[in-house]
XYZ file of C-alpha atoms in Angstrom:
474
model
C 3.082 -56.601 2.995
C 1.714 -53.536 1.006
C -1.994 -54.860 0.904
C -2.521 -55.405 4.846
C -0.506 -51.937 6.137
C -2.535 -49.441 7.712
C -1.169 -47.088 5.496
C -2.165 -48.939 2.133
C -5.465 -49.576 3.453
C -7.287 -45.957 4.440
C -5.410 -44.762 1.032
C -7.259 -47.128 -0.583
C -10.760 -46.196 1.173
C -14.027 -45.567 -1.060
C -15.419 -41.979 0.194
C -18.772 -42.036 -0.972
C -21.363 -39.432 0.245
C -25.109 -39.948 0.572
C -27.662 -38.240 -1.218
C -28.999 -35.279 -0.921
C -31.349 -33.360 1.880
C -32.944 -30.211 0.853
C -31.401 -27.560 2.935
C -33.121 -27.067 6.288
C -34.641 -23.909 6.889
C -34.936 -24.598 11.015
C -36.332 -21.494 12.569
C -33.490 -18.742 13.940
C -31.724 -19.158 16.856
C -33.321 -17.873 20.415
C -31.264 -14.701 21.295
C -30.979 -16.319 24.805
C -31.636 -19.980 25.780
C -31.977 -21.501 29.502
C -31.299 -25.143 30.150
C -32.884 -25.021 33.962
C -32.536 -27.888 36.587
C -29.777 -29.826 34.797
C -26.597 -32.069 35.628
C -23.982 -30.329 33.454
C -20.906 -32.065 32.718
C -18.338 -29.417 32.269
C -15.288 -31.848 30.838
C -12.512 -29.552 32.686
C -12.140 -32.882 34.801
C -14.109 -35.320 35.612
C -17.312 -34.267 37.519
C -20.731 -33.234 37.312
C -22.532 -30.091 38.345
C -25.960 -31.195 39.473
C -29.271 -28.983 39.726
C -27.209 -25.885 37.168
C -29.142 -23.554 35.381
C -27.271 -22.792 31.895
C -27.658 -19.290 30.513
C -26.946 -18.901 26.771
C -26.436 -15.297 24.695
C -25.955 -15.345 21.337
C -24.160 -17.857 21.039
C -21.917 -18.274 23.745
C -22.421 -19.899 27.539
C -23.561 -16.435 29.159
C -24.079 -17.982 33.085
C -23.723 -21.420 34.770
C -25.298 -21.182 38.384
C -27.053 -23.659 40.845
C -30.539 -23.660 39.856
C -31.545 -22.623 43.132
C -30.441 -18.924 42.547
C -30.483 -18.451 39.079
C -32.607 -16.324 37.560
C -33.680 -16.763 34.108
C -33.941 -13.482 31.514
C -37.244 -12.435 30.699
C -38.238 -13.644 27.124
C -35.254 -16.465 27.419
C -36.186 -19.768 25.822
C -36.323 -22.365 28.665
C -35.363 -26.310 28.414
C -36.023 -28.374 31.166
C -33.443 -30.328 32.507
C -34.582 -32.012 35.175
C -32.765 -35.621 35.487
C -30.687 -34.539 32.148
C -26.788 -34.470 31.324
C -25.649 -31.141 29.238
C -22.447 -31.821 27.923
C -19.930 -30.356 25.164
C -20.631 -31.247 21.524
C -18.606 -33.621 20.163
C -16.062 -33.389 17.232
C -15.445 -36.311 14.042
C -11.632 -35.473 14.030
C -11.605 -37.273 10.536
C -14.453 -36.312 8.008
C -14.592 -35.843 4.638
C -16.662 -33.399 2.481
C -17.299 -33.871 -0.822
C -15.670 -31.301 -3.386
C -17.430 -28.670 -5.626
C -18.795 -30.910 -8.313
C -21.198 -32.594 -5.535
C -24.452 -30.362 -5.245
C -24.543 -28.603 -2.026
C -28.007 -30.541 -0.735
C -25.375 -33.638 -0.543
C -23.198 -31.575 1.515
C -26.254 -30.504 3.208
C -27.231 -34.379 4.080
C -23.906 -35.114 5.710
C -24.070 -31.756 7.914
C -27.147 -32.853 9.325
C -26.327 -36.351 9.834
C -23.258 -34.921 11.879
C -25.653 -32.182 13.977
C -28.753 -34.929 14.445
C -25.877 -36.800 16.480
C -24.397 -34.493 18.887
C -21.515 -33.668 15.964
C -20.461 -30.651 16.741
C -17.257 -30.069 15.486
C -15.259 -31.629 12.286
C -12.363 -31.908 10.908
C -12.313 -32.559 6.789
C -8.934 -34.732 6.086
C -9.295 -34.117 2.144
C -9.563 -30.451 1.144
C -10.847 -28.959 -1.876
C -11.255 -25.144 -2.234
C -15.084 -25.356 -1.911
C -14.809 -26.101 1.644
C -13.077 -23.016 2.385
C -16.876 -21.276 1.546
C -18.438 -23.975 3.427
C -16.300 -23.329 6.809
C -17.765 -20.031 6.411
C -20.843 -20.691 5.418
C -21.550 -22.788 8.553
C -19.710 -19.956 10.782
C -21.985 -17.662 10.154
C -25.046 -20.014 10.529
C -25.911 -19.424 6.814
C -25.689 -23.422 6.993
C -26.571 -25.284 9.252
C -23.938 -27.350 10.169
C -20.621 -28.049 12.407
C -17.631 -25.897 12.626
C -14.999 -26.775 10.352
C -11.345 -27.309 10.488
C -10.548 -27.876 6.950
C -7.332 -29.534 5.787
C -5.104 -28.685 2.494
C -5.310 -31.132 -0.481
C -3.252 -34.137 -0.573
C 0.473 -34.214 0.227
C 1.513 -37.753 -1.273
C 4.484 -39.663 -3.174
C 2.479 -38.390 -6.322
C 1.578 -34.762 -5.758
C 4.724 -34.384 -3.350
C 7.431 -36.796 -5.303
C 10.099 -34.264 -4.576
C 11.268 -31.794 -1.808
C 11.240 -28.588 -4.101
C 7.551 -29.504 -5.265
C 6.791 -30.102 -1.840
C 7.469 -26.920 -0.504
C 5.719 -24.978 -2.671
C 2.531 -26.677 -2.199
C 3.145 -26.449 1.259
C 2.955 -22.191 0.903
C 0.718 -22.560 -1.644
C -2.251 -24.360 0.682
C -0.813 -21.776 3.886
C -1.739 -18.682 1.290
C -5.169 -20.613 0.067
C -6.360 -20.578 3.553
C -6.627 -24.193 4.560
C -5.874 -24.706 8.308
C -3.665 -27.640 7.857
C -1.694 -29.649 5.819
C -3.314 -33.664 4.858
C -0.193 -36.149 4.456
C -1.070 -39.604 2.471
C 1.008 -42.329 1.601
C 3.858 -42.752 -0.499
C 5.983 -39.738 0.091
C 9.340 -40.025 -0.008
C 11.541 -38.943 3.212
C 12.916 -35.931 1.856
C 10.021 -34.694 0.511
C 8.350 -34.912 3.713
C 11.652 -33.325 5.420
C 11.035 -30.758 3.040
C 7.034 -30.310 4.090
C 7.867 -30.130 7.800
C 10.596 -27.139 7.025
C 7.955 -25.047 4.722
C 5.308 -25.699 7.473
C 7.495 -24.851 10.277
C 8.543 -21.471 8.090
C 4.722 -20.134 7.222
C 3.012 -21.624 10.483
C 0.953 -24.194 9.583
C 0.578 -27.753 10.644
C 0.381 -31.520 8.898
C -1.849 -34.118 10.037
C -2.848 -37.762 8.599
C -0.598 -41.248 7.267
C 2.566 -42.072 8.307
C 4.374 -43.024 4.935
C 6.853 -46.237 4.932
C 9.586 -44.179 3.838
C 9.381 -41.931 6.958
C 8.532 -44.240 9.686
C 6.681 -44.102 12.942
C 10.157 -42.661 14.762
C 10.767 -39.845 12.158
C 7.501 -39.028 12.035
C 7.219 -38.538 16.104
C 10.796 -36.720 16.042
C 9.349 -34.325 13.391
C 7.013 -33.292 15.659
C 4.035 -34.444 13.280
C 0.750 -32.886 14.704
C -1.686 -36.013 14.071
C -1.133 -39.762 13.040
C -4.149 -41.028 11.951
C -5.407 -44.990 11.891
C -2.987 -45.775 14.683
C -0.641 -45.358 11.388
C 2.897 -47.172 11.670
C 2.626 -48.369 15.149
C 2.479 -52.236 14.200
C 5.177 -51.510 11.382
C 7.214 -50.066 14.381
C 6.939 -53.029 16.518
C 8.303 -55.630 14.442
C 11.940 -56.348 15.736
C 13.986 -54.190 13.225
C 15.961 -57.212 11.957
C 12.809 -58.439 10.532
C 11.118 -55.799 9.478
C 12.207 -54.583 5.829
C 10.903 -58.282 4.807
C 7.562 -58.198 6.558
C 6.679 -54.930 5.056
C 7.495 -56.130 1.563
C 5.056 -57.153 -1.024
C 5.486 -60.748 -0.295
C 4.993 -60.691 3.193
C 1.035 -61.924 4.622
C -0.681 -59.963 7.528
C -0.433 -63.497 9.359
C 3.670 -63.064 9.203
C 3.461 -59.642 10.604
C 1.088 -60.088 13.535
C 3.202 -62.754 14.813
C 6.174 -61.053 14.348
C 5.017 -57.913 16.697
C 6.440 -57.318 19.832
C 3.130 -55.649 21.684
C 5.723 -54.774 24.390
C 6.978 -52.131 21.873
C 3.282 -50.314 22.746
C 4.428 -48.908 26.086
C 7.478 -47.727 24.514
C 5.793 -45.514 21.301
C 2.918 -44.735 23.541
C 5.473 -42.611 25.792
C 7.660 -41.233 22.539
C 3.976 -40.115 21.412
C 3.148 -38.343 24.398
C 6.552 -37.145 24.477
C 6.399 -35.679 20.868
C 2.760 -33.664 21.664
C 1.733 -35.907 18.636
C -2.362 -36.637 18.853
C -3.596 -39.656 17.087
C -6.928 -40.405 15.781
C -8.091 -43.827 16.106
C -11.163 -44.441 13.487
C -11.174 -48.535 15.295
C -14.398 -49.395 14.351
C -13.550 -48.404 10.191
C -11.017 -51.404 10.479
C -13.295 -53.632 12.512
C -15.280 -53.418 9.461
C -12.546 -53.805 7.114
C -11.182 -57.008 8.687
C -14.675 -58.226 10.013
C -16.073 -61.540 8.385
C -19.195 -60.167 8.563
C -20.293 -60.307 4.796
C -21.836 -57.055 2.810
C -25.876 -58.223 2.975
C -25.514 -58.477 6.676
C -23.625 -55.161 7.102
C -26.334 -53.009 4.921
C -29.148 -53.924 7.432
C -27.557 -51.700 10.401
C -29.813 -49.496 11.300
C -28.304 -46.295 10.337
C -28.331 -47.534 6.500
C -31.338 -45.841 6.334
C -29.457 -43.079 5.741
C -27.366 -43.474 3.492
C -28.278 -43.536 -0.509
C -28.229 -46.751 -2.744
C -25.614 -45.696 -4.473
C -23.450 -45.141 -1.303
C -24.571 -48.489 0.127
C -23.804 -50.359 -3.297
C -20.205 -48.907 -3.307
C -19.488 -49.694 0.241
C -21.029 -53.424 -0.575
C -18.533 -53.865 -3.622
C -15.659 -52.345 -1.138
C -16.250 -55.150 1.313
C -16.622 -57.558 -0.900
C -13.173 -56.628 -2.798
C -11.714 -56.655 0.883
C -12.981 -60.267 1.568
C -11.593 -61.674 -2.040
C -8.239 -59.714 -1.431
C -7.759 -61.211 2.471
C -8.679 -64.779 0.834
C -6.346 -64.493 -1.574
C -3.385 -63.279 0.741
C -4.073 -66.057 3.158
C -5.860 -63.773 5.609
C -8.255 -65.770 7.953
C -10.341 -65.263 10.680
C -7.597 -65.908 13.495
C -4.724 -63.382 11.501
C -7.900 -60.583 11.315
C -8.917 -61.779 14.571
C -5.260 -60.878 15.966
C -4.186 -57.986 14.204
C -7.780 -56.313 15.632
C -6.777 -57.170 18.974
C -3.075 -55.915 18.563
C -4.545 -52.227 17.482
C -7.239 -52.226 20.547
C -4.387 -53.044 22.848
C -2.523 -50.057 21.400
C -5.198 -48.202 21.080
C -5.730 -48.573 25.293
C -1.661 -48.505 25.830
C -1.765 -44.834 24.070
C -4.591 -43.856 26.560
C -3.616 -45.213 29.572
C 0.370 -43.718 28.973
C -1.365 -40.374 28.790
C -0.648 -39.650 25.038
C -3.535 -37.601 23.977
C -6.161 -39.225 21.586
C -8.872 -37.465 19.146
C -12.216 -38.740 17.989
C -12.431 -39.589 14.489
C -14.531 -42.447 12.396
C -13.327 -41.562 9.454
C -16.667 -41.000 7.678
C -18.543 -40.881 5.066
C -16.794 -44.311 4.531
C -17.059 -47.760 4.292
C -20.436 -48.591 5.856
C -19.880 -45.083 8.321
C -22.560 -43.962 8.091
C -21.768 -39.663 9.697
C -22.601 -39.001 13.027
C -23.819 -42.449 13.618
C -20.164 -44.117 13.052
C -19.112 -42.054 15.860
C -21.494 -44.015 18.320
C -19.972 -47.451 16.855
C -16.264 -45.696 17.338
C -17.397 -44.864 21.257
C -18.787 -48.662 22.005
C -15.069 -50.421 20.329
C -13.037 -47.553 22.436
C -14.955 -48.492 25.223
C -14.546 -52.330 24.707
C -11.053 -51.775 24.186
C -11.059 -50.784 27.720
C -10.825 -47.338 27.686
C -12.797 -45.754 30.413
C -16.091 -43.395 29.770
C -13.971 -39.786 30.655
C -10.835 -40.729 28.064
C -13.353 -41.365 25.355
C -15.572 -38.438 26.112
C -11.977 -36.143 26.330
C -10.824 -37.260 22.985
C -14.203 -35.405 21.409
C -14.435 -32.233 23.343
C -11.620 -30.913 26.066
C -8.469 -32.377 23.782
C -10.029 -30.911 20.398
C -10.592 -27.861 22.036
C -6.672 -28.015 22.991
C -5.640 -29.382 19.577
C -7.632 -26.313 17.826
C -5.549 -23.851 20.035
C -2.137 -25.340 20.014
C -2.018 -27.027 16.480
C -4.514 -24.854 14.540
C -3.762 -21.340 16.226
C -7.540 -21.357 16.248
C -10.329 -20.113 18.982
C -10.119 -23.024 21.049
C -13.372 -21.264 23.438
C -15.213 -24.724 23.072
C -14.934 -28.213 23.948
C -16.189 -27.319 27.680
C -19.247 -25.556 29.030
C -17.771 -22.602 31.044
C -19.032 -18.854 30.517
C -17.877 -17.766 27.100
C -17.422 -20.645 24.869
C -19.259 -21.344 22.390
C -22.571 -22.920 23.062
C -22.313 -26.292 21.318
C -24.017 -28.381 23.221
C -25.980 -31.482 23.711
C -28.481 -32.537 26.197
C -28.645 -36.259 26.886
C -31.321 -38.416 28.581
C -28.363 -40.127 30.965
C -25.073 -39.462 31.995
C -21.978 -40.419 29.893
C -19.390 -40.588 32.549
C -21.246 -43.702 33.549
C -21.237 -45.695 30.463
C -20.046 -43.475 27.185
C -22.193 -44.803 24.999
C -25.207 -42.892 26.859
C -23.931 -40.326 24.107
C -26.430 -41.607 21.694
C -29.181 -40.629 23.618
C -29.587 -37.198 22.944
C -32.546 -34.903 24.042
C -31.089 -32.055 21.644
C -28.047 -30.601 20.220
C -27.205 -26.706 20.585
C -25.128 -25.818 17.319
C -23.537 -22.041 18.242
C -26.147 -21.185 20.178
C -29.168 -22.707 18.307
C -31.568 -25.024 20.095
C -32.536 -28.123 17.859
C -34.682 -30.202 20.426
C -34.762 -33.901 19.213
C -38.399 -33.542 17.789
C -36.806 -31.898 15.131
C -33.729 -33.967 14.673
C -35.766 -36.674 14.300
C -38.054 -35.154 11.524
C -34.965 -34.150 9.571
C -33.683 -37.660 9.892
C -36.951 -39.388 8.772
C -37.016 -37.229 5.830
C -34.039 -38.393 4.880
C -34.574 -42.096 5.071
C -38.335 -41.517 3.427
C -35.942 -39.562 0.697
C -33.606 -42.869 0.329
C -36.450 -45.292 0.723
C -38.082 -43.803 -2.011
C -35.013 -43.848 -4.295
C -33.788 -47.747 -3.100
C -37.882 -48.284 -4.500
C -37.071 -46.557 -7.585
C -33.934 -48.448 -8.692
């Protein structure tokens, strides 16, 4: 079964970043910024503030008052937002930046692609020591670009083979400064015992796969902070009698789907919410993976544009790799066709049973494209059944949480009350009544800066003019 589990699949996963942008040099941040006559969606629970005026001081939400009575500082930048929706920024609980050897233009390019859509917030899932610099760099506004929860390098059954090794890299990434610990596939049970004690001893969290050694019940008893993929949860729901043999090497995704018991859902859902444990979906990377939709017709999305021809010809060869390897392991249409149905129906029984969910697209990946992945992720949640205020949650009010709780970071954000951080966005309708309104921003406020959508949009078009060019040149 090793080729179809969820596990085996993301560790497989091509991360391939587009090219570069040359660095933005927006103008400075207004000291103070008023968003007058707007409908403000606060996310503390589900409502909307109509006819607010939103005060903003260096950085942070200064004043929200009915517009009627408000009174605007002298000097103050105003936005009108008459018939408008300001809302928290969102966070991609599952990025990836590119390491030191990648100039910093490329890094640059994905930033961007994460602000011009409403991206407020990431995580990075695969750490390097560069992006320590960069989580500071884009603190400070030296770069433009989100805030940054950065996670340790790899913990897996190759880096991690044994418990003694795996302690010590566990202090080792605490001292180095990362703000979490990244878990792959492949490590061995006591190894990970071993990770969970040296976390629990220096204070400092693990996040990511659920290895097949471990298991979706050891993982949840440990306590683990994130699984990510929906990890283990179709493993777990085979009947145990059957389940060493369907997660072999011999067994065929079509064997396992029909083997799952989908009742089992209600049953993890509640040990998950029991266990604090978050999980970050990234649906729409395996509706790609398991989609029969071939390579040519997935490179004329829209948001391609974006992307450089070297990212787009190693995301083509990916899919095309995944579409010999399902042929070849019997996989057709009605097995993918299943098995995607199986994960939205978790997916909604996770929701629903209250255990808490996180954003994530897992991008830059397979044909996700950053920022723009996010908007595909909302639509699937959404058609999974999930209403418009669980899917707008999982990106602002829970990340905020997660940041405080997990991360023992400021966790001032994720809501627009007076003295969070001003990451904002300012949308054209309102997202509690379909979610996917998301995508039509006005502008994004990045800690207090005002980018209006005129100049998101000239950022973006030089960056498809850039790729154009380049996809000419080849």
């Amino acid at each position: 079964m090793k080729p179809f589990t969820i596990s085996a699949i993301a560790a497989a996963t091509l991360v391939a970043t587009v090219a570069p942008l040359a660095a933005q040099s927006a103008s400075a941040s207004t000291p103070v910024v008023a968003f007058v006559n707007v409908n403000v969606l606060p996310m503390d629970r589900e409502r909307v503030l109509e006819g607010q005026t939103v005060i903003v001081r260096d950085g942070r939400i200064a004043s929200i008052e009915p517009a009627a009575r408000a009174r605007v500082p002298s000097g103050a930048l105003r936005v009108d937002g008459r018939g408008k929706y300001l809302m928290p920024g969102l966070a991609e609980m599952h990025a990836h930046i590119p390491g030191a050897q990648v100039p910093e233009q490329v890094v640059q390019d994905i930033f961007t692609l994460y602000i011009a859509n409403g991206i407020t917030t990431i995580r990075g899932m695969l750490g390097a020591p560069n992006q320590l610099g960069l989580r500071a760099k884009t603190a400070s506004g030296e770069m433009l670009g989100p805030t940054i929860f950065v996670g340790a390098p790899s913990l897996n059954g190759t880096t991690a083979a044994d418990p003694a090794t795996a302690a010590r890299l566990v202090r080792e990434h605490k001292a180095a400064g990362y703000d979490f610990l990244k878990l792959h596939p492949g490590i061995p049970r006591a190894s990970y015992d071993s990770i969970v004690a040296a976390a629990r001893a220096v204070g400092i969290t693990y996040a990511g796969h659920i290895s097949q050694a471990v298991g979706l019940e050891h993982t949840l008893a440990s306590r683990q902070s994130t699984i990510d993929h929906l990890d283990g949860y179709i493993e777990a729901s085979v009947p145990e009698a059957d389940r060493a043999r369907l997660l072999s090497d011999q067994a065929t995704l079509g064997e396992l789907v029909k083997a799952v018991d989908a009742s089992k859902f209600a049953v993890w859902a509640a040990e998950t919410r029991k266990a604090g444990t978050w999980n970050v979906p990234t649906t729409f990377l395996w509706e790609s993976f398991f989609s029969p939709e071939p390579p040519e017709e997935m490179v004329k999305r829209t948001e391609m544009k974006y992307a450089s021809p070297q990212a787009l010809t190693a995301w083509s060869n990916q899919k095309r790799n995944r579409i010999q390897q399902d042929q070849q392991q019997g996989v057709g249409a009605g097995e993918a066709a299943t098995f995607l149905s199986l994960r939205r129906r978790l997916l909604k029984t996770l929701a629903d049973s209250g255990a808490k969910l996180l954003m994530g697209t897992d991008s830059p990946q397979m044909f996700n494209v950053p920022g723009f992945s996010l908007h595909r992720e909302i639509t699937v949640m959404q058609e999974a059944g999930l209403t418009p205020w669980q899917i707008l949650e999982s990106g602002t009010r829970n990340v905020a949480e997660y940041a405080a709780k997990d991360l023992k970071l400021d966790g001032k954000f994720g809501t627009v009350a007076v003295g969070n951080r001003a990451d904002l966005i300012l949308l054209d309708a309102n997202p509690l009544a379909d979610a996917r309104n998301v995508a039509g921003r006005a502008g994004v406020m990045v800690r207090g800066r005002w980018l209006p959508a005129s100049e998101l949009d000239r950022m973006l078009a030089e960056m498809a003019a850039r790729h154009s060019a380049a996809r000419q040149g080849q």
